[in-house]
Amino acid sequence: MIEKSELNQEYQYGFSDGDNSIFNTKKGLSADVVKQISKLKNEPEWMLNLRLTAYQKFLNTPNPSWGPNLSALNYDEIIYYTTSSKKLESYWDKVPAQIKQTFEKLGIPEAEAKFLNGVSAQYDSETVYKNLEKELEEKGVIFTNIETAILKYPHLVKKYFGKLVPFDDNKFACLNTAVWSGGSFVYVPKDVHLEKPLQAYFRINGLSSGQFERTLIILDDNASAHYVEGCTAPIYSEYNLHAAVVECFVGENANLKYTTIQNWSKNVLNLVTKRAHISKNGNMSWIDGNIGAGINMKYPASILAGEYATSECISIAVASNNVIQDAGAKMIHLAPNTKSRIVSKSVAYNGGDTSYRGFIKIDKDAINSHARVECDTLLLDEISRGDTIPIEIIKNRKSFLEHEAKVSNISEEQLFYFMNRGISKDEAEYLIVMGFLEPFAKELPMEYAVELNRLIKLDMEGSVG
């Protein structure tokens, strides 16, 4: 249990709709629960068998022995499947009223109308709404949930599902593979370029609910896309568990940007596995924003498998009291002439705890490759902390790696500069933080950058100074 006083009452999205589920599997996990989830989805036998194999592996796989302490996570106290809607809708007016009202509070219909190519909205365990512009459908673009993709495009799903993140990759990949529900399936055909983003929004509502979406994105050769995901949850005194798996396949000369603006409440444990495979001349960009969540463990990984493949991960981690941000990135160079860049910006205040955990590997065949890591932490007080935990391996003499790390505090000179011009101390600290996070913010579309500024300002109110 979490003491209510430990939770941030200023969290804007902490409202709950109450229990409006029409079905859930109750607390606890068993083979029968796994079978029940599969039956509800009318899945083929190969997926059920994969789920059951992953479930058995989950039982025999320990929690990670490194990183934050997860001993408070009681798997018997989680509800692994909850649904509040009978089917996936393509029109907002057909979404159940209470769910529709929640997403309207979150601004999803407005965002879709203004600047998105398509939207997917997940509420607890099921995707309740999905829409894609007709023009893109005519070009062969697919944007739906995984359940629909398994039934309509089994050859694509079976070819890629679990190939980058196998079911036995880690404890939470086992769990996700056993009980996954919802998530996005994206396929962009050869030579097709999406001019506006696709957005998926994930909302946890139920008390003690887990959310285990599975996202699979495939870009064919010379295609491009920008996928954006957002996340929120109510404030509860019991933990919610979010354990997603993301697999991205970037074809030759293709370009994928994957943007996350995570804004979980502090009772959410966010334990996510994200991985991309990049072919020749392809590019993968992870733009990863981490705000909130009691414990966040997330390390987007890129496998640079084709010659001249490139990847970057630009991330922020913001931690206030009772928040542990254990985040970073992984870059694995397998082919010659590949390039990667990691830019990690962490901010901690009011007792927050941030760690950059990174992994760079340049294989023996990946000659003439270049990796760069920039890792900066800003501490706003003396009770917060920041750590850098890198692992870096170079297996040939014709490649090179640069790493720089810095921990700093807001200086009295900076504050004096602002306050001498009539700016309050709280506002000055906020402006300094936003300047520090600018490399991340500038990668966002304008609408998301404005939202990021607002979220961080809200999170900082009354917590610093």
Coordinates of C-alpha atoms in Angstrom, one line a residue:
M1 CA 0.0 0.0 0.0
I2 CA 1.1 3.6 -0.7
E3 CA 0.3 6.3 1.8
K4 CA -2.0 8.8 0.1
S5 CA 0.1 11.7 1.5
E6 CA 3.0 10.4 -0.6
L7 CA 1.1 11.0 -3.9
N8 CA 1.2 14.3 -5.8
Q9 CA -2.3 15.8 -5.4
E10 CA -1.5 18.4 -8.0
Y11 CA -1.3 15.7 -10.7
Q12 CA -3.9 16.9 -13.2
Y13 CA -4.9 13.6 -14.6
G14 CA -5.3 11.8 -11.3
F15 CA -9.1 11.6 -11.6
S16 CA -10.8 8.2 -11.6
D17 CA -14.0 7.1 -13.5
G18 CA -14.7 4.6 -10.8
D19 CA -15.2 0.9 -11.6
N20 CA -17.0 1.0 -14.9
S21 CA -15.6 -2.4 -16.2
I22 CA -17.9 -4.8 -17.8
F23 CA -15.5 -7.7 -17.2
N24 CA -12.2 -8.3 -15.4
T25 CA -10.2 -11.4 -14.5
K26 CA -10.0 -10.5 -10.8
K27 CA -6.6 -10.3 -8.9
G28 CA -3.9 -12.9 -9.6
L29 CA -2.3 -14.7 -12.5
S30 CA -2.7 -18.3 -13.5
A31 CA -2.7 -20.5 -16.6
D32 CA -6.5 -20.2 -16.6
V33 CA -6.3 -16.4 -16.7
V34 CA -4.0 -16.6 -19.7
K35 CA -6.3 -19.0 -21.4
Q36 CA -9.3 -16.8 -20.6
I37 CA -7.6 -13.7 -22.2
S38 CA -6.8 -15.7 -25.3
K39 CA -10.3 -17.0 -25.6
L40 CA -11.8 -13.5 -25.3
K41 CA -9.7 -12.4 -28.2
N42 CA -10.6 -15.5 -30.4
E43 CA -6.9 -16.0 -31.0
P44 CA -5.2 -18.7 -33.2
E45 CA -3.6 -21.6 -31.4
W46 CA -0.1 -20.4 -32.0
M47 CA -0.7 -17.3 -30.0
L48 CA -2.2 -19.2 -27.1
N49 CA 0.7 -21.6 -27.0
L50 CA 3.1 -18.7 -27.0
R51 CA 1.2 -17.1 -24.1
L52 CA 1.3 -20.3 -22.0
T53 CA 5.0 -20.8 -22.7
A54 CA 5.8 -17.3 -21.6
Y55 CA 3.6 -17.7 -18.5
Q56 CA 5.7 -20.7 -17.4
K57 CA 8.9 -18.9 -18.0
F58 CA 7.6 -15.9 -16.0
L59 CA 7.0 -18.1 -13.0
N60 CA 10.7 -19.2 -13.0
T61 CA 12.3 -15.9 -13.9
P62 CA 13.3 -13.6 -11.0
N63 CA 12.9 -9.8 -10.9
P64 CA 16.0 -7.9 -12.1
S65 CA 18.8 -8.1 -9.6
W66 CA 19.9 -4.6 -10.5
G67 CA 18.2 -1.2 -10.5
P68 CA 15.3 -0.1 -8.2
N69 CA 14.0 -2.3 -5.5
L70 CA 10.8 -4.1 -6.8
S71 CA 10.1 -6.0 -3.7
A72 CA 6.8 -4.1 -3.1
L73 CA 5.4 -5.5 -6.4
N74 CA 3.0 -8.2 -5.5
Y75 CA 2.0 -10.0 -8.7
D76 CA -1.0 -11.7 -6.9
E77 CA -2.5 -8.2 -6.2
I78 CA -2.7 -7.2 -9.9
I79 CA -5.7 -7.5 -12.2
Y80 CA -4.3 -8.6 -15.5
Y81 CA -7.3 -7.9 -17.8
T82 CA -10.0 -5.3 -17.5
T83 CA -12.4 -4.1 -20.2
S84 CA -15.0 -1.4 -20.2
S85 CA -16.0 -1.5 -23.8
K86 CA -17.5 -4.3 -26.0
K87 CA -15.7 -3.5 -29.2
L88 CA -13.2 -1.3 -31.0
E89 CA -14.9 1.8 -32.5
S90 CA -13.9 4.1 -35.4
Y91 CA -16.2 6.9 -34.4
W92 CA -16.0 8.9 -31.2
D93 CA -19.8 9.0 -30.9
K94 CA -19.9 5.2 -30.5
V95 CA -17.4 5.0 -27.7
P96 CA -19.1 4.4 -24.3
A97 CA -20.0 7.8 -22.8
Q98 CA -17.9 7.6 -19.7
I99 CA -14.8 6.6 -21.6
K100 CA -15.4 9.2 -24.2
Q101 CA -15.6 11.9 -21.5
T102 CA -12.3 10.8 -20.1
F103 CA -10.5 11.1 -23.4
E104 CA -12.2 14.4 -24.1
K105 CA -10.7 15.7 -20.8
L106 CA -7.3 14.5 -22.1
G107 CA -7.8 16.4 -25.3
I108 CA -7.6 13.4 -27.7
P109 CA -10.4 14.3 -30.2
E110 CA -9.2 17.9 -30.5
A111 CA -5.6 16.7 -31.2
E112 CA -6.8 14.3 -33.8
A113 CA -8.8 17.0 -35.6
K114 CA -5.9 19.5 -35.6
F115 CA -2.6 17.7 -36.3
L116 CA -2.7 13.9 -36.5
N117 CA -2.9 11.4 -39.3
G118 CA -4.5 8.9 -37.0
V119 CA -5.4 8.1 -33.4
S120 CA -5.6 5.0 -31.2
A121 CA -7.0 5.1 -27.7
Q122 CA -6.6 2.4 -25.1
Y123 CA -8.5 2.3 -21.8
D124 CA -7.3 -0.3 -19.4
S125 CA -6.7 -3.6 -21.3
E126 CA -8.5 -2.8 -24.6
T127 CA -8.2 -0.4 -27.5
V128 CA -11.6 1.4 -27.6
Y129 CA -11.1 3.8 -30.5
K130 CA -9.0 3.8 -33.7
N131 CA -9.1 6.0 -36.7
L132 CA -6.8 6.6 -39.7
E133 CA -7.2 9.1 -42.5
K134 CA -8.8 7.5 -45.6
E135 CA -6.0 8.7 -47.9
L136 CA -3.4 6.7 -45.9
E137 CA -5.6 3.5 -45.9
E138 CA -5.8 3.8 -49.7
K139 CA -1.9 3.9 -49.8
G140 CA -1.8 0.6 -47.9
V141 CA -1.0 2.0 -44.4
I142 CA -2.2 -0.1 -41.6
F143 CA -2.9 1.4 -38.1
T144 CA -4.9 -0.8 -35.8
N145 CA -4.6 -2.8 -32.6
I146 CA -2.7 -6.1 -32.4
E147 CA -5.8 -8.2 -32.0
T148 CA -7.2 -7.0 -35.3
A149 CA -3.9 -7.4 -37.0
I150 CA -3.6 -11.0 -35.9
L151 CA -6.9 -11.8 -37.5
K152 CA -6.5 -9.7 -40.7
Y153 CA -2.8 -9.8 -41.3
P154 CA -1.5 -13.0 -39.6
H155 CA 1.5 -13.3 -42.0
L156 CA 2.9 -9.9 -40.9
V157 CA 2.2 -10.4 -37.2
K158 CA 3.7 -13.9 -37.1
K159 CA 6.8 -12.8 -39.1
Y160 CA 7.7 -10.0 -36.6
F161 CA 5.9 -10.6 -33.3
G162 CA 8.5 -11.5 -30.6
K163 CA 11.4 -11.5 -33.0
L164 CA 13.1 -8.5 -31.4
V165 CA 11.9 -9.0 -27.8
P166 CA 11.5 -12.7 -27.4
F167 CA 9.2 -13.9 -24.6
D168 CA 12.1 -15.0 -22.4
D169 CA 14.1 -11.7 -22.8
N170 CA 13.4 -10.6 -19.2
K171 CA 10.8 -11.0 -16.4
F172 CA 8.5 -8.3 -17.8
A173 CA 8.7 -9.5 -21.4
C174 CA 7.6 -12.9 -20.2
L175 CA 4.7 -11.3 -18.4
N176 CA 3.7 -9.1 -21.3
T177 CA 3.8 -12.0 -23.8
A178 CA 1.6 -14.1 -21.4
V179 CA -1.1 -11.4 -20.8
W180 CA -0.7 -8.7 -23.5
S181 CA -3.8 -6.9 -24.6
G182 CA -4.2 -3.9 -26.8
G183 CA -1.4 -1.8 -28.2
S184 CA -0.7 -0.7 -31.8
F185 CA 0.1 -2.4 -35.0
V186 CA 1.5 0.0 -37.7
Y187 CA 2.7 -1.0 -41.2
V188 CA 3.9 1.7 -43.7
P189 CA 4.5 0.3 -47.2
K190 CA 7.5 1.0 -49.4
D191 CA 7.9 4.7 -50.5
V192 CA 5.1 6.0 -48.3
H193 CA 5.7 9.0 -46.1
L194 CA 3.4 10.0 -43.3
E195 CA 3.4 13.8 -43.1
K196 CA 1.7 14.0 -39.7
P197 CA 2.1 11.8 -36.6
L198 CA 0.1 8.8 -35.6
Q199 CA -0.8 8.9 -31.9
A200 CA -1.7 6.2 -29.4
Y201 CA -3.0 7.2 -25.9
F202 CA -2.9 4.8 -23.0
R203 CA -5.1 5.3 -20.0
I204 CA -5.1 3.1 -16.9
N205 CA -8.4 3.5 -14.9
G206 CA -9.0 0.5 -12.7
L207 CA -7.7 0.1 -9.2
S208 CA -4.8 -2.4 -9.0
S209 CA -5.1 -2.8 -12.8
G210 CA -2.2 -3.8 -15.0
Q211 CA -1.8 -2.6 -18.6
F212 CA 0.2 -4.8 -20.9
E213 CA -0.1 -3.3 -24.4
R214 CA 2.0 -4.7 -27.3
T215 CA 3.2 -2.3 -30.0
L216 CA 4.6 -3.5 -33.3
I217 CA 5.7 -1.0 -36.0
I218 CA 7.0 -2.0 -39.4
L219 CA 8.4 0.5 -41.9
D220 CA 9.1 -0.9 -45.4
D221 CA 12.0 0.4 -47.4
N222 CA 12.1 4.2 -48.0
A223 CA 9.1 4.8 -45.8
S224 CA 8.8 7.3 -42.9
A225 CA 6.5 7.8 -40.0
H226 CA 6.3 9.6 -36.6
Y227 CA 4.5 7.6 -33.8
V228 CA 3.6 9.4 -30.6
E229 CA 2.3 7.8 -27.4
G230 CA 1.0 9.4 -24.2
C231 CA 0.2 7.8 -20.9
T232 CA -1.8 8.8 -17.7
A233 CA -3.5 7.1 -14.8
P234 CA -5.6 8.0 -11.7
I235 CA -4.0 8.5 -8.3
Y236 CA -4.6 5.4 -6.1
S237 CA -3.2 4.2 -2.8
E238 CA -2.4 0.8 -4.4
Y239 CA 0.0 0.1 -7.2
N240 CA -0.8 -0.1 -10.9
L241 CA 1.5 -2.0 -13.1
H242 CA 2.4 -1.0 -16.7
A243 CA 4.6 -3.5 -18.5
A244 CA 4.6 -2.9 -22.3
V245 CA 6.7 -4.3 -25.1
V246 CA 7.5 -2.3 -28.2
E247 CA 9.2 -3.8 -31.4
C248 CA 10.1 -1.5 -34.3
F249 CA 11.5 -2.7 -37.7
V250 CA 13.0 0.0 -39.8
G251 CA 13.6 -0.9 -43.5
E252 CA 16.4 0.3 -45.8
N253 CA 16.4 4.1 -46.2
A254 CA 13.4 4.3 -43.9
N255 CA 13.0 6.8 -41.0
L256 CA 11.0 6.2 -37.8
K257 CA 10.6 8.7 -35.0
Y258 CA 9.0 7.2 -31.8
T259 CA 8.0 9.9 -29.3
T260 CA 6.8 9.1 -25.7
I261 CA 5.4 11.7 -23.3
Q262 CA 4.9 9.6 -20.2
N263 CA 3.0 11.3 -17.4
W264 CA 2.0 8.4 -15.1
S265 CA 0.7 9.0 -11.6
K266 CA 3.1 8.0 -8.8
N267 CA 1.3 4.8 -8.0
V268 CA 2.3 3.3 -11.4
L269 CA 5.2 1.0 -11.8
N270 CA 6.4 1.5 -15.3
L271 CA 8.5 -1.5 -16.5
V272 CA 8.9 -1.4 -20.2
T273 CA 11.0 -3.1 -23.0
K274 CA 11.4 -1.1 -26.3
R275 CA 13.6 -2.3 -29.1
A276 CA 14.3 -1.4 -32.8
H277 CA 16.0 -3.1 -35.7
I278 CA 17.5 -0.7 -38.3
S279 CA 18.4 -1.8 -41.8
K280 CA 20.9 -0.3 -44.2
N281 CA 20.7 3.5 -44.3
G282 CA 17.7 3.5 -42.0
N283 CA 17.3 5.8 -39.1
M284 CA 15.5 5.4 -35.7
S285 CA 14.9 8.2 -33.3
W286 CA 13.7 7.6 -29.8
I287 CA 12.3 10.8 -28.2
D288 CA 11.6 9.7 -24.7
G289 CA 10.0 11.8 -22.0
N290 CA 9.6 10.4 -18.5
I291 CA 7.6 12.3 -15.9
G292 CA 5.9 10.7 -12.9
A293 CA 5.6 6.9 -12.2
G294 CA 6.7 5.7 -8.7
I295 CA 9.4 3.6 -10.4
N296 CA 10.3 3.9 -14.1
M297 CA 12.6 1.4 -15.7
K298 CA 12.9 2.0 -19.5
Y299 CA 15.9 1.8 -21.9
P300 CA 14.9 2.1 -25.6
A301 CA 17.3 0.0 -27.6
S302 CA 18.5 0.2 -31.2
I303 CA 20.2 -2.6 -33.1
L304 CA 22.1 -1.0 -36.0
A305 CA 22.1 -4.1 -38.3
G306 CA 22.6 -2.5 -41.7
E307 CA 25.6 -0.5 -43.0
Y308 CA 25.2 3.3 -42.5
A309 CA 22.3 2.8 -40.2
T310 CA 21.9 5.5 -37.6
S311 CA 20.0 6.0 -34.4
E312 CA 19.5 8.5 -31.6
C313 CA 17.8 8.5 -28.2
I314 CA 17.0 11.9 -26.7
S315 CA 15.5 11.5 -23.3
I316 CA 14.5 13.4 -20.2
A317 CA 13.7 12.0 -16.8
V318 CA 12.1 14.2 -14.2
A319 CA 11.9 13.0 -10.6
S320 CA 10.4 14.6 -7.6
N321 CA 9.7 13.1 -4.1
N322 CA 8.9 9.4 -4.1
V323 CA 9.9 9.0 -7.8
I324 CA 12.7 6.8 -9.0
Q325 CA 13.6 7.3 -12.7
D326 CA 16.0 4.5 -13.8
A327 CA 16.1 5.2 -17.5
G328 CA 18.6 5.4 -20.4
A329 CA 19.2 3.8 -23.8
K330 CA 21.0 1.0 -25.5
M331 CA 22.8 1.2 -28.9
I332 CA 24.2 -2.0 -30.5
H333 CA 26.3 -1.6 -33.6
L334 CA 26.5 -4.7 -35.7
A335 CA 27.3 -3.3 -39.2
P336 CA 30.1 -1.0 -40.5
N337 CA 29.8 2.8 -40.7
T338 CA 26.9 3.0 -38.2
K339 CA 26.3 6.0 -36.0
S340 CA 24.4 6.5 -32.7
R341 CA 23.9 9.3 -30.2
I342 CA 22.4 9.3 -26.8
V343 CA 21.4 12.6 -25.1
S344 CA 20.1 12.0 -21.6
K345 CA 18.8 14.9 -19.4
S346 CA 17.7 14.3 -15.8
V347 CA 16.2 16.6 -13.3
A348 CA 15.7 15.8 -9.7
Y349 CA 14.2 17.9 -6.9
N350 CA 12.4 17.5 -3.5
G351 CA 14.2 14.1 -2.9
G352 CA 13.8 12.7 -6.4
D353 CA 16.1 9.9 -7.6
T354 CA 17.4 9.7 -11.2
S355 CA 19.8 7.2 -12.8
Y356 CA 21.1 7.1 -16.4
R357 CA 21.6 3.4 -17.3
G358 CA 23.2 3.0 -20.7
F359 CA 24.7 0.3 -22.9
I360 CA 26.8 0.8 -26.0
K361 CA 28.3 -2.1 -27.9
I362 CA 30.3 -1.8 -31.2
D363 CA 30.8 -5.2 -32.6
K364 CA 34.0 -6.5 -34.2
D365 CA 32.5 -6.2 -37.7
A366 CA 31.1 -2.8 -37.1
I367 CA 34.3 -1.0 -38.2
N368 CA 34.3 2.8 -38.8
S369 CA 31.4 3.2 -36.4
H370 CA 30.8 6.2 -34.1
A371 CA 28.8 6.4 -30.8
R372 CA 28.3 9.5 -28.7
V373 CA 26.8 9.7 -25.2
E374 CA 25.9 13.0 -23.5
C375 CA 24.6 12.5 -20.0
D376 CA 23.6 15.6 -17.8
T377 CA 21.9 15.8 -14.5
L378 CA 20.5 18.9 -12.8
L379 CA 19.8 18.7 -9.0
L380 CA 17.6 21.4 -7.6
D381 CA 18.4 20.7 -3.9
E382 CA 20.7 18.8 -1.6
I383 CA 18.4 15.8 -0.9
S384 CA 17.9 14.7 -4.5
R385 CA 20.4 12.4 -6.3
G386 CA 21.6 11.5 -9.8
D387 CA 23.7 8.5 -10.9
T388 CA 25.3 7.5 -14.2
I389 CA 25.7 3.8 -14.9
P390 CA 27.2 3.2 -18.3
I391 CA 28.5 0.0 -19.9
E392 CA 30.5 0.6 -23.1
I393 CA 32.1 -2.1 -25.2
I394 CA 34.2 -1.6 -28.4
K395 CA 35.4 -4.7 -30.2
N396 CA 37.4 -3.2 -33.1
R397 CA 40.1 -0.6 -33.3
K398 CA 38.6 1.4 -36.2
S399 CA 35.6 2.8 -34.3
F400 CA 35.3 5.3 -31.6
L401 CA 33.1 6.3 -28.8
E402 CA 32.7 9.6 -26.9
H403 CA 31.1 9.9 -23.5
E404 CA 30.6 13.0 -21.4
A405 CA 28.6 13.2 -18.1
K406 CA 27.9 16.2 -15.8
V407 CA 26.0 16.8 -12.6
S408 CA 25.2 20.3 -11.7
N409 CA 23.1 22.5 -9.4
I410 CA 21.2 25.7 -10.1
S411 CA 23.7 28.4 -9.2
E412 CA 23.0 31.4 -7.1
E413 CA 24.3 33.6 -9.9
Q414 CA 21.6 32.2 -12.3
L415 CA 18.9 32.8 -9.8
F416 CA 20.2 36.3 -9.1
Y417 CA 20.2 37.1 -12.8
F418 CA 16.5 36.3 -13.1
M419 CA 15.3 37.7 -9.8
N420 CA 17.1 40.9 -10.4
R421 CA 14.8 41.3 -13.4
G422 CA 11.6 40.9 -11.4
I423 CA 11.2 37.1 -11.9
S424 CA 10.2 35.1 -8.9
K425 CA 12.5 32.3 -7.6
D426 CA 10.0 29.6 -8.5
E427 CA 9.6 30.9 -12.0
A428 CA 13.3 31.3 -12.4
E429 CA 13.9 27.7 -11.4
Y430 CA 11.3 26.6 -13.9
L431 CA 12.9 28.6 -16.7
I432 CA 16.3 27.2 -15.9
V433 CA 14.9 23.6 -15.9
M434 CA 13.2 24.2 -19.3
G435 CA 16.4 25.6 -20.8
F436 CA 18.2 22.5 -19.5
L437 CA 15.7 20.2 -21.2
E438 CA 15.6 22.2 -24.5
P439 CA 17.4 19.5 -26.5
F440 CA 14.5 17.2 -25.9
A441 CA 11.7 19.8 -26.2
K442 CA 12.9 21.0 -29.6
E443 CA 12.4 17.5 -31.0
L444 CA 8.7 17.7 -30.3
P445 CA 6.0 19.1 -32.6
M446 CA 4.9 22.4 -31.3
E447 CA 1.7 21.1 -29.7
Y448 CA 3.5 18.5 -27.7
A449 CA 6.3 20.9 -26.6
V450 CA 3.6 23.3 -25.2
E451 CA 2.1 20.3 -23.3
L452 CA 5.5 19.2 -22.0
N453 CA 6.2 22.7 -20.6
R454 CA 2.8 22.7 -18.9
L455 CA 3.3 19.3 -17.4
I456 CA 6.7 20.1 -15.9
K457 CA 5.5 23.4 -14.6
L458 CA 2.5 21.6 -12.9
D459 CA 4.8 19.0 -11.5
M460 CA 7.2 21.6 -10.1
E461 CA 4.6 23.8 -8.4
G462 CA 5.2 23.9 -4.7
S463 CA 7.9 21.3 -4.9
V464 CA 11.0 23.5 -5.2
G465 CA 12.1 26.8 -3.9

